[in-house]
CSV table of C-alpha atoms in Angstrom, one decimal:
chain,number,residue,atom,x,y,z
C,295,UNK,CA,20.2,6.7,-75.1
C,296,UNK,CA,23.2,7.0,-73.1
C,297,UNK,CA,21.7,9.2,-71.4
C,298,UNK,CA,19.6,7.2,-69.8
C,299,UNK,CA,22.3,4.6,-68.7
C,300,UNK,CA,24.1,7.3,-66.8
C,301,UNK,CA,20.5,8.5,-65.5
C,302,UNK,CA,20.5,5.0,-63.7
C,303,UNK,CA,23.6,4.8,-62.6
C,304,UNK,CA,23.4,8.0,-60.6
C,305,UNK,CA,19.9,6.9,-58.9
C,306,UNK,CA,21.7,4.0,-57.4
C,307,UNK,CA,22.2,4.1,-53.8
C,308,UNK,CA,25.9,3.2,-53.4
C,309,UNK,CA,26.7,5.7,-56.0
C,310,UNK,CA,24.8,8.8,-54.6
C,311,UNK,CA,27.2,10.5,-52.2
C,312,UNK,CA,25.2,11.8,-48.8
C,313,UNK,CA,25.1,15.2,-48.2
C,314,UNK,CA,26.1,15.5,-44.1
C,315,UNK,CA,23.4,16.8,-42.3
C,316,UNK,CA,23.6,19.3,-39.9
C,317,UNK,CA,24.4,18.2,-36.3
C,318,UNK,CA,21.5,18.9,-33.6
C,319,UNK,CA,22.0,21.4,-30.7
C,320,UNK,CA,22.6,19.7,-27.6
C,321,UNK,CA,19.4,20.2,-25.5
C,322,UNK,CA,19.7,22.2,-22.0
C,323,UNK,CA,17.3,21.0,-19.7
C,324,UNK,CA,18.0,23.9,-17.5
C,325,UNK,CA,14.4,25.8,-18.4
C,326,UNK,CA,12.3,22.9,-17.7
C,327,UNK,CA,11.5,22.9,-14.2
C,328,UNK,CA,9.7,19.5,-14.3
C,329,UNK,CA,12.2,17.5,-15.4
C,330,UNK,CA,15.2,18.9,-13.4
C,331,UNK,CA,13.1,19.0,-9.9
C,332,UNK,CA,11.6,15.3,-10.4
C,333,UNK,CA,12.5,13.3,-7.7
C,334,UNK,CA,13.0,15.9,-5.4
C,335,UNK,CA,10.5,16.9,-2.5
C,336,UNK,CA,9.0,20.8,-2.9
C,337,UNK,CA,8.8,23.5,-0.8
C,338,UNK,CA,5.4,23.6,-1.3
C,339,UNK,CA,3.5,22.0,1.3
C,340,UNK,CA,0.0,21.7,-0.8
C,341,UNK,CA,2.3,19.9,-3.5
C,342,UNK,CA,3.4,17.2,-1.5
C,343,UNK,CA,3.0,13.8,-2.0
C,344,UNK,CA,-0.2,12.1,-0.4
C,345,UNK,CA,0.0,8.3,-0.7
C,346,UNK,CA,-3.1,6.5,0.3
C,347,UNK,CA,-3.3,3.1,1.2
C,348,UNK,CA,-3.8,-0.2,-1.1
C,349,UNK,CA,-7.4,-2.0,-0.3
C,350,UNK,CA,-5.1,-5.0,0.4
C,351,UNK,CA,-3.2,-3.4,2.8
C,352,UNK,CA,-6.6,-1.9,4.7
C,353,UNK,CA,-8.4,-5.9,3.8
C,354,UNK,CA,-5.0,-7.0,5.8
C,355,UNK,CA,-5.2,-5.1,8.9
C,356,UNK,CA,-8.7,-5.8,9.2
C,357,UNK,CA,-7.8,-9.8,9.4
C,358,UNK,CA,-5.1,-9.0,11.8
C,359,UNK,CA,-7.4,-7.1,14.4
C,360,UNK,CA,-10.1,-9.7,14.1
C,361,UNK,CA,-8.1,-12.6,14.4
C,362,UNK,CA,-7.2,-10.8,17.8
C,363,UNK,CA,-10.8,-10.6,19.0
C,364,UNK,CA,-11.7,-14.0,18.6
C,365,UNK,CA,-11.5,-14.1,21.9
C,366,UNK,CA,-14.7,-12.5,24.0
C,367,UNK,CA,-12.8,-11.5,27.0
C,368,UNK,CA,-11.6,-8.2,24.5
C,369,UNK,CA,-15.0,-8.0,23.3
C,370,UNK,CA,-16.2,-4.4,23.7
C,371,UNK,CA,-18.5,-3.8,27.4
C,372,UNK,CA,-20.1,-1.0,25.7
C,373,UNK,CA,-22.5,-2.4,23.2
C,374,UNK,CA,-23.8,-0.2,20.2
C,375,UNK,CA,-21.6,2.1,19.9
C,376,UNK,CA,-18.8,2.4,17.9
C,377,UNK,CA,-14.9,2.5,19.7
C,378,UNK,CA,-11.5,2.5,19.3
C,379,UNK,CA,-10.4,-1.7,19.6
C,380,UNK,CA,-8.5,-2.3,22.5
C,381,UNK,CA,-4.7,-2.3,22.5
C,382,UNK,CA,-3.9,-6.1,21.5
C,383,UNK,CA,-6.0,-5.7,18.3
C,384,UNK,CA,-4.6,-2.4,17.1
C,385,UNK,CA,-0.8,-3.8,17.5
C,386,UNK,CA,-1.3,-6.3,14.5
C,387,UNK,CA,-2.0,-3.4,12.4
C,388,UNK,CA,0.7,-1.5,10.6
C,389,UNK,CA,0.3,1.7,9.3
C,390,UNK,CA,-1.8,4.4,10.1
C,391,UNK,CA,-5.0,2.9,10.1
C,392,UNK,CA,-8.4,3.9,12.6
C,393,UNK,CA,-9.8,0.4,14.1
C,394,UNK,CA,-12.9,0.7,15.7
C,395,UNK,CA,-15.1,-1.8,16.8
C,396,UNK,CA,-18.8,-2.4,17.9
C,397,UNK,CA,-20.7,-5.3,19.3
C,398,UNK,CA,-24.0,-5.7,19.0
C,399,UNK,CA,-27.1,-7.0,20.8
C,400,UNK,CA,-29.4,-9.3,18.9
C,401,UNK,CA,-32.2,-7.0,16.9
C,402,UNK,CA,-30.3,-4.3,17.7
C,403,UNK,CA,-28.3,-1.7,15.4
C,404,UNK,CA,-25.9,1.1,15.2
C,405,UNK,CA,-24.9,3.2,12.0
C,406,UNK,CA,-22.2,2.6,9.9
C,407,UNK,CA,-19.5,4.5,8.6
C,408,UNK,CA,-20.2,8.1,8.3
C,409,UNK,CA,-18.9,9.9,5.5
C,410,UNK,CA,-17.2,13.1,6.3
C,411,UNK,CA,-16.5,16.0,4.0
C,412,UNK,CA,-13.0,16.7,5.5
C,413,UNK,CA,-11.8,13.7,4.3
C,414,UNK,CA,-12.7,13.3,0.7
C,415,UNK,CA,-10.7,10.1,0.0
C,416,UNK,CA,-11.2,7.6,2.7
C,417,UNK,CA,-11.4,4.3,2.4
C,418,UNK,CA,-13.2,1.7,5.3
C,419,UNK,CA,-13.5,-2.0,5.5
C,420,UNK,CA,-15.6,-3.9,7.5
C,421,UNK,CA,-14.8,-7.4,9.4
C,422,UNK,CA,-17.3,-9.7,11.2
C,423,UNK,CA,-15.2,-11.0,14.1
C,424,UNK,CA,-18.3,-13.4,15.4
C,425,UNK,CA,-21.9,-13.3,14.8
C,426,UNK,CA,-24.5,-12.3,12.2
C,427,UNK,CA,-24.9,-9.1,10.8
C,428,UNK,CA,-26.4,-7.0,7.8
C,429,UNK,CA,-25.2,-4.1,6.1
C,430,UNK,CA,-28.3,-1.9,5.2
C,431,UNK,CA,-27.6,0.9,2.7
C,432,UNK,CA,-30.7,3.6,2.8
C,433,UNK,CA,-30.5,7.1,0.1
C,434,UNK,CA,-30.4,10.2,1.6
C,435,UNK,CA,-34.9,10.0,1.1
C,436,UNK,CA,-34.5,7.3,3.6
C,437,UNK,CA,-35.3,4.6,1.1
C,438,UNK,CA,-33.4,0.9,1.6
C,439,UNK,CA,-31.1,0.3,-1.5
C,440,UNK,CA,-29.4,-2.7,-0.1
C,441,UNK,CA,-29.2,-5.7,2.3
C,442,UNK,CA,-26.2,-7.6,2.4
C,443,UNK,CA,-25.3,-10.5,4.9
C,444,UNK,CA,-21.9,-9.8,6.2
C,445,UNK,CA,-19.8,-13.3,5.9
C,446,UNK,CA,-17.9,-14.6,9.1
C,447,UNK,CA,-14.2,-14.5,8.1
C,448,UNK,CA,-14.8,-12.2,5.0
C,449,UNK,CA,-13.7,-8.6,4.5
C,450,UNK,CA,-16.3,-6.1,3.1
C,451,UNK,CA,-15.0,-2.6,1.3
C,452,UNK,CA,-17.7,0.3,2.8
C,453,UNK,CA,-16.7,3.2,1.2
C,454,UNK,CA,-17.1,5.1,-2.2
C,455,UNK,CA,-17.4,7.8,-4.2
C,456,UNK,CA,-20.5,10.2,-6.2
C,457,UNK,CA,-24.0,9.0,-5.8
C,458,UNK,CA,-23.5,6.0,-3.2
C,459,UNK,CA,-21.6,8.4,-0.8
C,460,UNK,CA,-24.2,10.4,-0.1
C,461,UNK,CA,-25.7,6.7,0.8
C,462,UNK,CA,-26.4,5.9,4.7
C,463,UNK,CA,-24.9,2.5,6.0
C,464,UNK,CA,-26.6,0.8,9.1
C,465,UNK,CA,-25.3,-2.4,10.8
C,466,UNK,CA,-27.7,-4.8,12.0
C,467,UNK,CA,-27.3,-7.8,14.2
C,468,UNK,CA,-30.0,-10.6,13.0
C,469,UNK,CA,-28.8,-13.4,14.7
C,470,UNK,CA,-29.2,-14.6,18.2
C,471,UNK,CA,-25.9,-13.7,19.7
C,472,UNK,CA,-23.7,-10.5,19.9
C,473,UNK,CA,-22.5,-9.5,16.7
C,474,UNK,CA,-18.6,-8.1,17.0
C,475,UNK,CA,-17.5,-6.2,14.1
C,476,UNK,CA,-14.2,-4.3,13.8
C,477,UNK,CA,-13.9,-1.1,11.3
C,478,UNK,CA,-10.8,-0.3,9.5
C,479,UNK,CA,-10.6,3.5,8.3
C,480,UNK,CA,-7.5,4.7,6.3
């Protein structure tokens, strides 16, 4: 039996002495590449960084540029075709954004955003400065998928990615006055 006593008094914790462990090797970052060039720009041009733009930022300029052709005299003469917005619209955008715009006759219609296989990741928005238009969206067979009503005052996102970007957008003008929309492409 005593043992046992001494048995249990050598299990205690504050009786047990710790054996020191043995201290860890410092760690040298200097093979991990990674870690040591993070932060730093590369050498390598196809490495660089690419930063594309928020939808906010792209819903933003939009606003700006239409909120500068509210008023008719800066209206494009050209009607049906898409082109660059004149000067006083393209100063309220910041960044390096494409605005376009297009006005349209009544019953008449021009074709929306292309897609184009250079640029993989775009992204467009659509603004309806005055008027009433339609976005159509038709497959590659040429079938309608979509109608929707574009909404004075209201920014609509246009591009995507997979199946619907091999989709066909048109823009048609179904009310009884020129449509003017502006198209912002980042």
């Amino acid at each position: 039996m005593p043992q046992q006593a001494s048995a249990t008094t050598a299990l205690r914790p504050g009786t047990t002495e710790h054996t020191p462990r043995p201290r860890a090797a410092s760690v040298s970052l200097d093979g991990i590449g990674d870690v040591i060039d993070a932060g730093r720009t590369s050498g390598y041009a196809h490495l660089s960084e690419r930063r594309l733009p928020t939808l906010g930022q792209l819903v933003s300029a939009a606003r700006g540029a239409a909120s500068s052709l509210l008023r008719p005299t800066l209206w494009p003469t050209r009607r049906g075709h898409w082109q660059p917005a004149p000067r006083s619209a393209r100063r309220h955008v910041s960044g390096r954004f494409r605005v376009t715009t297009v006005a349209l006759e009544p019953n008449s219609f021009v074709p929306g955003p292309a897609r184009r296989s250079d640029r993989p990741h775009t992204l467009e928005v659509l603004h309806l400065v005055s008027g009433r238009a339609h976005l159509i969206t038709s497959g590659a067979d040429g079938q309608m998928r979509s109608a929707a009503e574009l909404a004075l005052g209201r920014t609509r996102v246009v591009s995507g990615t997979g199946i619907a970007a091999q989709d066909h957008h048109y823009l048609v003008n179904t009310g009884d006055e020129v449509a003017v929309l502006v198209r912002v492409t980042a």
